[in-house]
Amino acid sequence: MLWHIEQDYPCWVRKDVCEIIAGDYVPAGFLGERMVFPAPWTPEPRELPANVTPWDSCDTHCAGFKTLEDGTPDPRRPDGWHLDDGRGELCKYGSGYNVMLQQAVLEGYNPIYLLGADLGYVGRDGLESPDPDHFHPEYNTRWADRARARMDNETQIDMHQHAKAWCDERNIQVLNATLGGELEVYPRVDFEELFQ
């Protein structure tokens, strides 16, 4: 990101990171006091570069699902991407992958290649059970039971369908270069062929 900022590329950066760069960061509980890091790490307040746009998460859809455990629609589910609403908010519906996709669009990438978008969450019976959903057993101390894993899969697919619809309307190509996986919303491309 810093290289992109230095090269004067348009960059969308999370609001709290922009506040740290500008020297305006106020952590929760500090009641307006500027964040002070040990010397020499406290920057003097400064303007953000003109090519940096801060974004914030939209709270409306954060932690939403396509449907709740009882099968009813989740009221936090958005109707689609809302990048055009002028609020400067990126939607975290589904996962951080949604934010990364929106950020890539706003920064002008086209085509956009997805890597590691494998889906297929299985869930587990408890923290003592092996974790089939992560590459290391200590990666995530939160565990999802099988019903929650199903909800996560459905929500992820729904989120990617929102992204595809929005991008298709604007002729932005999103391609899935993930090896394997269960995400079939976007056209697949061969990972190895991208580097030949």
Coordinates of N, CA and C in Angstrom, one line a residue:
M1 N 0.8 -1.2 0.0 CA 0.0 0.0 0.0 C 0.9 1.3 0.0
L2 N 1.9 1.3 0.8 CA 2.8 2.5 0.9 C 3.4 2.8 -0.5
W3 N 3.8 1.7 -1.2 CA 4.4 1.9 -2.5 C 3.4 2.5 -3.4
H4 N 2.2 2.0 -3.4 CA 1.1 2.6 -4.2 C 0.9 4.1 -3.9
I5 N 0.9 4.4 -2.6 CA 0.7 5.8 -2.2 C 1.9 6.6 -2.8
E6 N 3.1 6.1 -2.6 CA 4.3 6.9 -3.1 C 4.2 7.0 -4.6
Q7 N 3.7 6.1 -5.3 CA 3.6 6.1 -6.8 C 2.4 7.0 -7.3
D8 N 1.7 7.6 -6.4 CA 0.6 8.4 -6.7 C -0.6 7.7 -7.3
Y9 N -0.7 6.4 -7.0 CA -1.9 5.6 -7.5 C -3.1 6.0 -6.5
P10 N -4.3 5.9 -7.1 CA -5.4 6.2 -6.2 C -5.5 5.0 -5.1
C11 N -5.6 5.4 -3.9 CA -5.6 4.3 -2.8 C -6.8 4.6 -1.9
W12 N -7.5 3.6 -1.6 CA -8.5 3.6 -0.6 C -8.0 2.9 0.7
V13 N -7.9 3.6 1.8 CA -7.3 3.1 3.0 C -8.3 3.2 4.1
R14 N -8.3 2.2 5.0 CA -9.2 2.2 6.1 C -9.0 3.4 6.9
K15 N -10.1 4.0 7.4 CA -10.1 5.3 8.1 C -9.2 5.4 9.2
D16 N -9.2 4.3 10.1 CA -8.3 4.4 11.3 C -6.8 4.4 10.9
V17 N -6.5 3.7 9.8 CA -5.1 3.7 9.3 C -4.7 5.1 8.8
C18 N -5.7 5.8 8.1 CA -5.5 7.2 7.6 C -5.3 8.1 8.8
E19 N -6.0 7.9 9.9 CA -5.8 8.7 11.1 C -4.5 8.5 11.7
I20 N -4.0 7.3 11.7 CA -2.6 7.0 12.2 C -1.6 7.8 11.3
I21 N -1.7 7.7 10.0 CA -0.8 8.3 9.0 C -0.8 9.8 9.3
A22 N -2.0 10.4 9.5 CA -2.2 11.8 9.7 C -1.9 12.3 11.1
G23 N -1.7 11.4 12.0 CA -1.4 11.7 13.4 C -2.6 12.1 14.2
D24 N -3.8 11.7 13.7 CA -5.1 12.1 14.4 C -5.8 10.9 15.1
Y25 N -5.1 9.8 15.2 CA -5.8 8.6 15.7 C -6.1 8.7 17.2
V26 N -7.4 8.4 17.5 CA -7.8 8.5 18.9 C -8.4 7.1 19.2
P27 N -7.7 6.2 20.0 CA -8.3 4.9 20.3 C -9.5 5.0 21.2
A28 N -10.3 3.9 21.1 CA -11.5 3.8 22.0 C -11.0 4.0 23.4
G29 N -11.8 4.8 24.2 CA -11.5 5.0 25.6 C -10.6 6.2 25.9
F30 N -10.0 6.8 24.9 CA -9.1 7.9 25.1 C -9.8 9.3 25.1
L31 N -11.1 9.3 24.8 CA -12.0 10.5 24.9 C -11.3 11.8 24.2
G32 N -10.9 11.6 23.0 CA -10.5 12.8 22.2 C -9.0 13.0 22.3
E33 N -8.2 12.2 23.1 CA -6.8 12.4 23.2 C -6.1 11.7 22.0
R34 N -5.2 12.4 21.3 CA -4.5 11.9 20.2 C -3.6 10.7 20.6
M35 N -3.5 9.7 19.8 CA -2.7 8.5 20.1 C -1.2 9.0 20.1
V36 N -0.5 8.7 21.1 CA 0.9 9.0 21.2 C 1.7 7.7 21.3
F37 N 2.5 7.5 20.3 CA 3.4 6.3 20.3 C 4.7 6.7 21.0
P38 N 5.5 5.7 21.5 CA 6.8 6.0 22.0 C 7.7 6.7 21.0
A39 N 8.5 7.7 21.4 CA 9.4 8.5 20.5 C 10.3 7.5 19.9
P40 N 10.7 7.6 18.7 CA 10.4 8.6 17.7 C 9.2 8.3 16.8
W41 N 8.3 7.5 17.2 CA 7.3 7.0 16.4 C 6.0 7.8 16.3
T42 N 5.9 8.8 17.1 CA 4.7 9.7 17.0 C 4.8 10.7 15.9
P43 N 4.0 10.5 14.8 CA 4.2 11.5 13.7 C 3.6 12.8 14.1
E44 N 4.1 13.9 13.5 CA 3.5 15.2 13.6 C 2.2 15.1 12.7
P45 N 1.2 15.8 13.2 CA 0.0 15.8 12.3 C 0.3 16.3 10.9
R46 N -0.3 15.7 9.9 CA 0.0 16.1 8.5 C -1.2 15.8 7.7
E47 N -1.3 16.3 6.5 CA -2.3 16.1 5.6 C -2.1 14.7 4.9
L48 N -3.2 14.0 4.6 CA -3.1 12.8 3.8 C -2.7 13.2 2.4
P49 N -2.0 12.4 1.7 CA -1.7 12.6 0.3 C -3.0 12.7 -0.5
A50 N -3.1 13.5 -1.5 CA -4.3 13.7 -2.3 C -4.8 12.4 -2.9
N51 N -4.0 11.4 -3.2 CA -4.4 10.2 -3.8 C -4.9 9.2 -2.8
V52 N -5.0 9.5 -1.5 CA -5.5 8.6 -0.5 C -6.9 9.0 -0.1
T53 N -7.8 8.1 -0.2 CA -9.2 8.3 0.3 C -9.5 7.4 1.5
P54 N -9.8 7.9 2.6 CA -10.2 7.1 3.8 C -11.6 6.5 3.6
W55 N -11.7 5.2 4.0 CA -13.0 4.6 4.0 C -13.3 4.0 5.4
D56 N -14.6 3.9 5.6 CA -15.1 3.3 6.9 C -15.9 2.2 6.6
S57 N -16.1 1.2 7.5 CA -17.1 0.1 7.3 C -18.5 0.6 7.4
C58 N -19.4 0.1 6.6 CA -20.8 0.4 6.9 C -21.2 -0.6 8.0
D59 N -21.7 0.0 9.0 CA -22.2 -0.7 10.2 C -23.5 -1.5 10.0
T60 N -24.3 -1.0 9.0 CA -25.6 -1.5 8.7 C -25.6 -3.0 8.4
H61 N -24.5 -3.4 7.6 CA -24.5 -4.8 7.1 C -23.4 -5.7 7.7
C62 N -22.6 -5.1 8.6 CA -21.5 -5.8 9.2 C -22.1 -7.0 10.0
A63 N -21.5 -8.1 9.9 CA -21.9 -9.4 10.6 C -23.2 -9.9 10.1
G64 N -23.7 -9.4 9.0 CA -25.0 -10.0 8.5 C -24.8 -11.3 7.8
F65 N -25.9 -12.0 7.7 CA -26.0 -13.3 7.0 C -27.0 -13.2 5.9
K66 N -27.0 -14.1 5.0 CA -28.1 -14.2 4.0 C -29.4 -14.6 4.7
T67 N -29.3 -15.6 5.5 CA -30.4 -16.0 6.3 C -29.9 -16.4 7.7
L68 N -30.8 -16.2 8.7 CA -30.5 -16.6 10.1 C -30.6 -18.1 10.3
E69 N -30.3 -18.5 11.5 CA -30.3 -20.0 11.8 C -31.7 -20.6 11.6
D70 N -32.7 -19.8 11.8 CA -34.1 -20.4 11.7 C -34.6 -20.3 10.2
G71 N -33.7 -19.8 9.3 CA -34.1 -19.8 7.9 C -34.7 -18.5 7.4
T72 N -35.0 -17.6 8.3 CA -35.6 -16.3 8.0 C -34.5 -15.4 7.4
P73 N -34.9 -14.5 6.5 CA -33.9 -13.5 6.0 C -33.3 -12.6 7.0
D74 N -32.0 -12.4 7.0 CA -31.4 -11.5 7.9 C -31.6 -10.0 7.5
P75 N -32.2 -9.2 8.4 CA -32.4 -7.8 8.0 C -31.2 -7.0 7.8
R76 N -30.0 -7.5 8.2 CA -28.7 -6.8 7.9 C -28.2 -7.1 6.5
R77 N -28.8 -8.0 5.8 CA -28.4 -8.4 4.4 C -28.6 -7.2 3.5
P78 N -27.6 -6.7 2.8 CA -27.8 -5.6 1.8 C -28.4 -6.2 0.5
D79 N -29.0 -5.3 -0.3 CA -29.6 -5.7 -1.6 C -28.5 -5.8 -2.6
G80 N -27.3 -5.3 -2.3 CA -26.2 -5.4 -3.3 C -25.1 -4.4 -2.8
W81 N -24.1 -4.2 -3.6 CA -23.0 -3.3 -3.3 C -23.6 -1.9 -3.3
H82 N -23.1 -1.0 -2.5 CA -23.6 0.4 -2.4 C -22.4 1.3 -2.5
L83 N -21.5 1.1 -3.4 CA -20.3 2.0 -3.6 C -20.7 3.3 -4.2
D84 N -21.9 3.4 -4.8 CA -22.2 4.6 -5.5 C -23.0 5.6 -4.6
D85 N -23.2 5.3 -3.3 CA -24.1 6.1 -2.5 C -23.4 7.3 -1.9
G86 N -22.1 7.5 -2.2 CA -21.3 8.7 -1.8 C -21.0 8.8 -0.3
R87 N -21.2 7.7 0.5 CA -20.9 7.8 1.9 C -19.4 7.4 2.2
G88 N -18.7 6.9 1.3 CA -17.3 6.5 1.5 C -17.2 5.3 2.4
E89 N -18.2 4.4 2.4 CA -18.2 3.2 3.3 C -18.1 2.0 2.4
L90 N -17.3 1.1 2.8 CA -17.1 -0.2 2.1 C -17.9 -1.2 3.0
C91 N -18.6 -2.1 2.3 CA -19.5 -3.0 3.0 C -18.7 -4.3 3.4
K92 N -18.8 -4.7 4.6 CA -18.2 -5.9 5.1 C -19.1 -7.1 5.1
Y93 N -20.3 -6.9 4.5 CA -21.2 -8.1 4.5 C -20.5 -9.3 3.9
G94 N -20.6 -10.4 4.6 CA -19.9 -11.6 4.1 C -18.6 -11.8 4.7
S95 N -17.6 -11.0 4.4 CA -16.3 -11.1 5.0 C -15.4 -9.9 4.6
G96 N -14.2 -10.0 5.0 CA -13.2 -9.0 4.6 C -12.9 -9.1 3.1
Y97 N -13.2 -10.2 2.5 CA -13.0 -10.4 1.0 C -13.9 -9.4 0.3
N98 N -15.0 -9.1 0.8 CA -15.9 -8.1 0.2 C -15.3 -6.7 0.1
V99 N -14.6 -6.3 1.2 CA -14.0 -5.1 1.3 C -12.8 -5.0 0.3
M100 N -12.0 -6.1 0.3 CA -10.9 -6.1 -0.7 C -11.3 -6.0 -2.1
L101 N -12.4 -6.7 -2.5 CA -13.0 -6.5 -3.8 C -13.4 -5.1 -4.1
Q102 N -14.1 -4.5 -3.2 CA -14.5 -3.1 -3.4 C -13.3 -2.2 -3.5
Q103 N -12.3 -2.4 -2.7 CA -11.1 -1.6 -2.7 C -10.4 -1.7 -4.1
A104 N -10.3 -3.0 -4.6 CA -9.7 -3.2 -5.9 C -10.5 -2.4 -7.0
V105 N -11.8 -2.5 -6.9 CA -12.6 -1.8 -7.9 C -12.3 -0.3 -7.8
L106 N -12.4 0.3 -6.6 CA -12.2 1.7 -6.5 C -10.8 2.2 -6.9
E107 N -9.8 1.3 -6.8 CA -8.4 1.6 -7.2 C -8.2 1.4 -8.7
G108 N -9.2 1.0 -9.4 CA -9.2 0.9 -10.8 C -8.7 -0.4 -11.4
Y109 N -8.6 -1.5 -10.6 CA -8.1 -2.7 -11.2 C -9.2 -3.4 -12.0
N110 N -8.8 -3.9 -13.2 CA -9.7 -4.6 -14.1 C -8.8 -5.2 -15.2
P111 N -8.8 -6.5 -15.2 CA -9.5 -7.5 -14.4 C -9.0 -7.6 -13.0
I112 N -9.8 -8.2 -12.2 CA -9.5 -8.6 -10.8 C -9.4 -10.1 -10.7
Y113 N -8.3 -10.6 -10.2 CA -8.1 -12.0 -10.0 C -8.3 -12.4 -8.5
L114 N -9.1 -13.4 -8.3 CA -9.3 -13.9 -6.9 C -8.4 -15.1 -6.7
L115 N -7.7 -15.1 -5.5 CA -6.9 -16.2 -5.1 C -7.3 -16.6 -3.7
G116 N -7.5 -17.9 -3.5 CA -7.8 -18.3 -2.1 C -9.2 -18.1 -1.7
A117 N -10.1 -17.9 -2.7 CA -11.5 -17.8 -2.4 C -12.2 -19.2 -2.5
D118 N -11.9 -20.1 -1.6 CA -12.2 -21.5 -1.7 C -13.6 -21.8 -1.1
L119 N -14.1 -21.1 -0.1 CA -15.3 -21.5 0.5 C -15.3 -22.9 1.0
G120 N -16.5 -23.5 1.1 CA -16.6 -24.9 1.5 C -16.3 -25.1 3.0
Y121 N -16.7 -24.1 3.8 CA -16.6 -24.3 5.3 C -17.4 -25.5 5.7
V122 N -16.8 -26.2 6.6 CA -17.4 -27.5 7.1 C -17.9 -27.3 8.6
G123 N -17.2 -26.5 9.4 CA -17.5 -26.4 10.8 C -17.0 -27.6 11.6
R124 N -17.2 -27.5 12.9 CA -16.7 -28.6 13.7 C -17.6 -28.6 15.0
D125 N -17.4 -29.7 15.8 CA -18.3 -29.9 16.9 C -17.9 -29.2 18.1
G126 N -16.7 -28.6 18.2 CA -16.2 -27.9 19.4 C -14.8 -27.5 19.2
L127 N -14.3 -26.7 20.2 CA -12.9 -26.3 20.1 C -11.9 -27.5 20.2
E128 N -12.3 -28.6 20.8 CA -11.4 -29.7 20.9 C -11.3 -30.5 19.6
S129 N -12.3 -30.3 18.7 CA -12.3 -31.1 17.4 C -11.3 -30.5 16.5
P130 N -10.7 -31.3 15.6 CA -9.8 -30.8 14.6 C -10.5 -29.7 13.7
D131 N -9.8 -28.7 13.3 CA -10.4 -27.6 12.5 C -10.1 -27.8 11.0
P132 N -11.1 -28.3 10.3 CA -10.9 -28.6 8.9 C -10.9 -27.3 8.0
D133 N -11.3 -26.2 8.6 CA -11.5 -25.0 7.8 C -10.3 -24.0 7.8
H134 N -9.2 -24.3 8.5 CA -8.1 -23.4 8.5 C -6.8 -24.2 8.4
F135 N -5.7 -23.6 7.9 CA -4.5 -24.2 7.5 C -3.6 -24.6 8.8
H136 N -3.9 -24.1 9.9 CA -3.2 -24.4 11.1 C -4.2 -24.5 12.3
P137 N -4.0 -25.5 13.2 CA -5.0 -25.7 14.2 C -5.2 -24.6 15.2
E138 N -4.2 -23.7 15.3 CA -4.3 -22.6 16.2 C -4.6 -21.2 15.5
Y139 N -5.0 -21.3 14.2 CA -5.3 -20.1 13.4 C -6.4 -19.4 14.0
N140 N -7.5 -20.0 14.4 CA -8.7 -19.4 14.8 C -9.2 -20.0 16.0
T141 N -9.3 -19.3 17.1 CA -9.8 -19.9 18.3 C -11.4 -19.9 18.3
R142 N -12.0 -19.1 17.5 CA -13.4 -19.2 17.3 C -13.8 -20.4 16.5
W143 N -14.8 -21.0 16.9 CA -15.2 -22.2 16.1 C -16.6 -22.0 15.7
A144 N -16.9 -22.6 14.5 CA -18.2 -22.5 13.9 C -18.8 -23.9 13.9
D145 N -20.0 -24.1 14.4 CA -20.6 -25.4 14.3 C -21.1 -25.6 12.9
R146 N -21.6 -26.7 12.6 CA -21.9 -27.0 11.2 C -23.0 -26.2 10.6
A147 N -24.0 -25.8 11.5 CA -25.1 -24.9 11.0 C -24.5 -23.5 10.7
R148 N -23.6 -23.0 11.5 CA -23.0 -21.7 11.3 C -22.1 -21.8 10.0
A149 N -21.4 -22.9 9.8 CA -20.6 -23.0 8.6 C -21.5 -22.9 7.4
R150 N -22.6 -23.6 7.4 CA -23.6 -23.5 6.3 C -24.0 -22.1 6.0
M151 N -24.3 -21.4 7.1 CA -24.8 -20.0 7.0 C -23.6 -19.1 6.4
D152 N -22.4 -19.4 6.8 CA -21.2 -18.7 6.3 C -21.1 -18.9 4.8
N153 N -21.2 -20.2 4.4 CA -21.1 -20.5 2.9 C -22.1 -19.8 2.1
E154 N -23.4 -19.9 2.6 CA -24.5 -19.2 1.8 C -24.2 -17.7 1.7
T155 N -23.8 -17.1 2.8 CA -23.6 -15.7 2.9 C -22.4 -15.3 2.0
Q156 N -21.3 -16.0 2.0 CA -20.2 -15.8 1.1 C -20.6 -15.8 -0.4
I157 N -21.4 -16.8 -0.8 CA -21.8 -16.9 -2.2 C -22.7 -15.7 -2.5
D158 N -23.6 -15.4 -1.6 CA -24.5 -14.2 -1.8 C -23.7 -12.9 -2.0
M159 N -22.7 -12.8 -1.1 CA -21.8 -11.6 -1.2 C -21.1 -11.5 -2.6
H160 N -20.6 -12.7 -3.0 CA -19.9 -12.7 -4.3 C -20.9 -12.4 -5.5
Q161 N -22.1 -12.9 -5.3 CA -23.1 -12.6 -6.4 C -23.4 -11.1 -6.4
H162 N -23.4 -10.4 -5.3 CA -23.6 -9.0 -5.2 C -22.4 -8.3 -6.0
A163 N -21.2 -8.7 -5.7 CA -20.0 -8.2 -6.3 C -20.1 -8.4 -7.8
K164 N -20.4 -9.6 -8.3 CA -20.4 -9.9 -9.7 C -21.5 -9.0 -10.4
A165 N -22.7 -8.9 -9.8 CA -23.7 -8.1 -10.5 C -23.2 -6.7 -10.6
W166 N -22.7 -6.1 -9.6 CA -22.2 -4.7 -9.6 C -21.1 -4.5 -10.7
C167 N -20.2 -5.4 -10.6 CA -19.0 -5.3 -11.6 C -19.5 -5.6 -13.0
D168 N -20.3 -6.6 -13.2 CA -20.8 -6.8 -14.6 C -21.5 -5.6 -15.2
E169 N -22.3 -4.9 -14.4 CA -22.9 -3.7 -14.9 C -21.9 -2.6 -15.4
R170 N -20.7 -2.7 -14.9 CA -19.7 -1.6 -15.1 C -18.6 -2.2 -16.0
N171 N -18.8 -3.4 -16.5 CA -17.7 -4.0 -17.4 C -16.4 -4.2 -16.6
I172 N -16.5 -4.5 -15.4 CA -15.3 -4.9 -14.6 C -15.3 -6.4 -14.5
Q173 N -14.2 -7.0 -14.9 CA -14.1 -8.4 -15.0 C -13.5 -9.0 -13.7
V174 N -14.2 -9.9 -13.1 CA -13.6 -10.6 -11.9 C -13.5 -12.0 -12.2
L175 N -12.3 -12.6 -12.0 CA -12.0 -14.0 -12.4 C -11.5 -14.7 -11.2
N176 N -11.9 -16.0 -11.1 CA -11.5 -16.8 -10.0 C -10.3 -17.7 -10.4
A177 N -9.1 -17.4 -9.8 CA -7.9 -18.2 -10.1 C -7.6 -19.1 -8.9
T178 N -8.5 -19.3 -8.0 CA -8.3 -20.2 -6.9 C -8.1 -21.6 -7.4
L179 N -7.2 -22.3 -6.8 CA -7.0 -23.7 -7.1 C -8.1 -24.5 -6.3
G180 N -9.0 -25.1 -7.0 CA -10.0 -25.9 -6.3 C -11.1 -24.9 -5.7
G181 N -11.6 -25.4 -4.6 CA -12.6 -24.6 -3.9 C -14.0 -24.7 -4.5
E182 N -15.0 -24.1 -3.8 CA -16.4 -24.2 -4.2 C -17.0 -22.9 -4.7
L183 N -16.2 -21.9 -4.9 CA -16.8 -20.6 -5.4 C -16.9 -20.7 -6.9
E184 N -18.1 -20.7 -7.4 CA -18.4 -20.8 -8.9 C -19.2 -19.6 -9.4
V185 N -19.1 -18.5 -8.7 CA -19.9 -17.3 -9.1 C -19.2 -16.6 -10.3
Y186 N -17.9 -16.7 -10.4 CA -17.1 -16.0 -11.4 C -16.5 -17.0 -12.4
P187 N -16.2 -16.5 -13.6 CA -15.5 -17.4 -14.5 C -14.1 -17.9 -13.9
R188 N -13.8 -19.1 -14.1 CA -12.5 -19.7 -13.7 C -11.4 -19.4 -14.7
V189 N -10.2 -19.1 -14.1 CA -9.0 -19.1 -15.0 C -8.0 -20.0 -14.3
D190 N -7.1 -20.5 -15.1 CA -6.0 -21.4 -14.6 C -4.9 -20.5 -14.0
F191 N -4.7 -20.8 -12.7 CA -3.7 -20.1 -11.9 C -2.3 -20.1 -12.6
E192 N -1.9 -21.3 -13.1 CA -0.5 -21.4 -13.7 C -0.4 -20.6 -15.0
E193 N -1.5 -20.5 -15.7 CA -1.4 -19.8 -17.0 C -1.3 -18.3 -16.8
L194 N -1.7 -17.8 -15.7 CA -1.5 -16.4 -15.4 C -0.1 -15.9 -15.4
F195 N 0.9 -16.9 -15.2 CA 2.3 -16.5 -15.1 C 3.1 -17.0 -16.2
Q196 N 2.5 -17.4 -17.3 CA 3.3 -17.9 -18.5 C 3.5 -16.8 -19.5

